Coordinates of C-alpha atoms in Angstrom, one line a residue:
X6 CA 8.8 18.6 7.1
X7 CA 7.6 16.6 3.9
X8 CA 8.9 16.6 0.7
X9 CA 7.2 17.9 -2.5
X10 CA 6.2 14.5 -3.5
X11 CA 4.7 13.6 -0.6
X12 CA 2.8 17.2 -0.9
X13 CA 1.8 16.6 -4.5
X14 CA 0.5 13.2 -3.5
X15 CA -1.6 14.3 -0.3
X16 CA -3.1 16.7 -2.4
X17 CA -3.4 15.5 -5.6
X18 CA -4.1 12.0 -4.6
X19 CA -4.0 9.0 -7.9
X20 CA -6.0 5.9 -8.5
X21 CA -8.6 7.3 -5.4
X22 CA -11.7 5.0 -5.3
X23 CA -13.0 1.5 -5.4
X24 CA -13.1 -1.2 -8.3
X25 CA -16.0 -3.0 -8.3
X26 CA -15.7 -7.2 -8.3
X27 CA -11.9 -6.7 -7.5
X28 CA -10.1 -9.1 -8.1
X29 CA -8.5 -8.6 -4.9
X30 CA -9.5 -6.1 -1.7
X31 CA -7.2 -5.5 1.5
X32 CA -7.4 -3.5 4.4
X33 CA -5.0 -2.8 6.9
X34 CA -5.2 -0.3 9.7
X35 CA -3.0 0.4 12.6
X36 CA -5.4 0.8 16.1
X37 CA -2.4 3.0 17.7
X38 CA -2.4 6.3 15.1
X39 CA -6.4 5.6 13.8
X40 CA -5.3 5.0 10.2
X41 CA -7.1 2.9 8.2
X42 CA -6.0 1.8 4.2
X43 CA -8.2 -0.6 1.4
X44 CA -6.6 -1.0 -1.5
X45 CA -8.7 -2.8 -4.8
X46 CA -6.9 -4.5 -7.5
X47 CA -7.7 -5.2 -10.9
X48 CA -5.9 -8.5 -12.2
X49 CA -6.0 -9.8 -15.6
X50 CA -5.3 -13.9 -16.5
X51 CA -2.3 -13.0 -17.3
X52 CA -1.6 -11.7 -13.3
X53 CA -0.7 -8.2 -14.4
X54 CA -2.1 -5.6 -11.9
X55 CA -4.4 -3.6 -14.8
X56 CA -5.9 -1.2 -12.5
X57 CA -5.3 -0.2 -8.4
X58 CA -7.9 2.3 -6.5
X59 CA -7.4 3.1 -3.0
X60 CA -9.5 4.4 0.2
X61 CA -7.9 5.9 3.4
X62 CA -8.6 7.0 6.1
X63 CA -5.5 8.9 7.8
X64 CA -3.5 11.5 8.0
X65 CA -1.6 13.3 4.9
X66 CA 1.0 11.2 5.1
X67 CA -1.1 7.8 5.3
X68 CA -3.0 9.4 1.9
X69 CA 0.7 10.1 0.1
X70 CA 1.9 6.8 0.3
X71 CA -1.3 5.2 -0.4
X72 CA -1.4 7.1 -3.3
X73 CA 2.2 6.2 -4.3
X74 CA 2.0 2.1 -4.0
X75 CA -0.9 2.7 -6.2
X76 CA 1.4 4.5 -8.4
X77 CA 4.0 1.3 -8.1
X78 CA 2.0 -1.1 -8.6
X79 CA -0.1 -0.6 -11.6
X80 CA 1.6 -3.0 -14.3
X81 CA 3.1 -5.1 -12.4
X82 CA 3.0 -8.1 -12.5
X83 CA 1.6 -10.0 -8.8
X84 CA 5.1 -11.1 -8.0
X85 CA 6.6 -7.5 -8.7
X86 CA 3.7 -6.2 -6.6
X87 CA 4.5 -8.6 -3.9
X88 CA 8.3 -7.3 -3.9
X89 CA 7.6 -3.5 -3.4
X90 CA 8.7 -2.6 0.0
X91 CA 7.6 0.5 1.9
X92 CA 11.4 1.7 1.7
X93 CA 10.7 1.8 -2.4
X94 CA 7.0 3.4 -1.1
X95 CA 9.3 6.4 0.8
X96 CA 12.1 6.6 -1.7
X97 CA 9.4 7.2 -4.7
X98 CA 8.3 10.2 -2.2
X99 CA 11.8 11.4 -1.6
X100 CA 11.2 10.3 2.1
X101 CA 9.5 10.5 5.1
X102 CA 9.6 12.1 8.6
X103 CA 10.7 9.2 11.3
X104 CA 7.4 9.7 12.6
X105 CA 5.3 8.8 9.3
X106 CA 7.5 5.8 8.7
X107 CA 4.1 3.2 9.6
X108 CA 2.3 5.0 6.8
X109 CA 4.9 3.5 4.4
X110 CA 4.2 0.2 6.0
X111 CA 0.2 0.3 5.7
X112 CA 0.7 1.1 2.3
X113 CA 2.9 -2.5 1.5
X114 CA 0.5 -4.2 3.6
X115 CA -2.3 -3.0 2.0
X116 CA -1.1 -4.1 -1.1
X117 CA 0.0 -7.9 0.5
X118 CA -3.6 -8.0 2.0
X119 CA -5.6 -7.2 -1.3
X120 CA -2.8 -10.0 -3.3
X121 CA -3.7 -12.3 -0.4
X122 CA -7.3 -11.8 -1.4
X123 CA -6.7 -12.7 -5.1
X124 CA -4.8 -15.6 -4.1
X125 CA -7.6 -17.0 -1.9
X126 CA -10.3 -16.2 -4.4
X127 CA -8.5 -17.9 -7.1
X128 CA -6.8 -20.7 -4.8
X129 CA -3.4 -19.6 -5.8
X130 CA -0.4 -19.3 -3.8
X131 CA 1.6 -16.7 -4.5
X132 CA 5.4 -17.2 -3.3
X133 CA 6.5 -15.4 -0.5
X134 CA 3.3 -14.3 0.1
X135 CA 2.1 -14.4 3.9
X136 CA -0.8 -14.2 5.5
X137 CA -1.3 -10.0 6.0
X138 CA -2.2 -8.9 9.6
X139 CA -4.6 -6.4 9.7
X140 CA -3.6 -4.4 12.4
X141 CA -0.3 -3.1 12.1
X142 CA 1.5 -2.0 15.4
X143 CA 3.9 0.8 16.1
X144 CA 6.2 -2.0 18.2
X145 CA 6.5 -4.7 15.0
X146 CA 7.8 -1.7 12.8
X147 CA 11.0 -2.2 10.9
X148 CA 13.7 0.2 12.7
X149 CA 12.7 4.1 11.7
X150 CA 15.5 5.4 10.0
X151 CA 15.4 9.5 7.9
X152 CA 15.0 9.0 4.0

């Protein structure tokens, strides 16, 4: 049912934690399957993402792709951060079952919440940046399709 990545990431989770005085915090949850995801970022002057901690609280799969956009993030710059998708969150993990699809979308939430954050700290607006809901529901989902 899941791949090896997604395995390896559930149970060898990266970048767990929290980063105190982040420059940016965001949490997302979706009310319908309990999950719950806060993702801290670390960004330099330069806007390069130096460091990336996450906390869930969710099932395996919500953990593996938390773990993941950590994964694809750190480096970045904001902008690139801003442009990872939660297709690129499931194709890093070799894919995910139809029904674990809304973890891949908490996690690129997540990670527009906690940039909205560091653009309203810093009073920056970061292009194509929207404001982040922060309850994410089963029927606003992109179509589920098998990776």
């Amino acid at each position: 049912m899941y791949t090896e990545k997604v395995m390896d990431h559930f149970q060898n989770p990266r970048n767990v934690g929290e980063i105190e005085n982040a420059s940016g915090v965001g949490t997302v949850g979706n009310a319908k399957c309990g999950d719950i995801m806060r993702i801290y970022l670390d960004i330099d002057d330069n806007g390069i993402i130096q460091d990336v901690k996450f906390k869930t609280f969710g099932c395996g799969a919500a953990v593996a792709t938390s773990s993941m956009a950590t994964e694809l993030v750190k480096g970045k710059s904001v902008q690139e951060a801003l442009n990872i998708t939660n297709k690129a969150v499931m194709e890093a993990l070799d894919g995910l079952p139809p029904v674990k699809v809304h973890c891949s979308l908490l996690a690129e939430e997540a990670i527009h919440a906690a940039l909205w954050d560091y653009a309203e700290k810093n009073g920056l607006v970061i292009e194509g940046l929207e404001k982040p809901k922060s309850d994410i529901h089963e029927d606003e989902e992109a179509p589920e399709e098998e990776y």
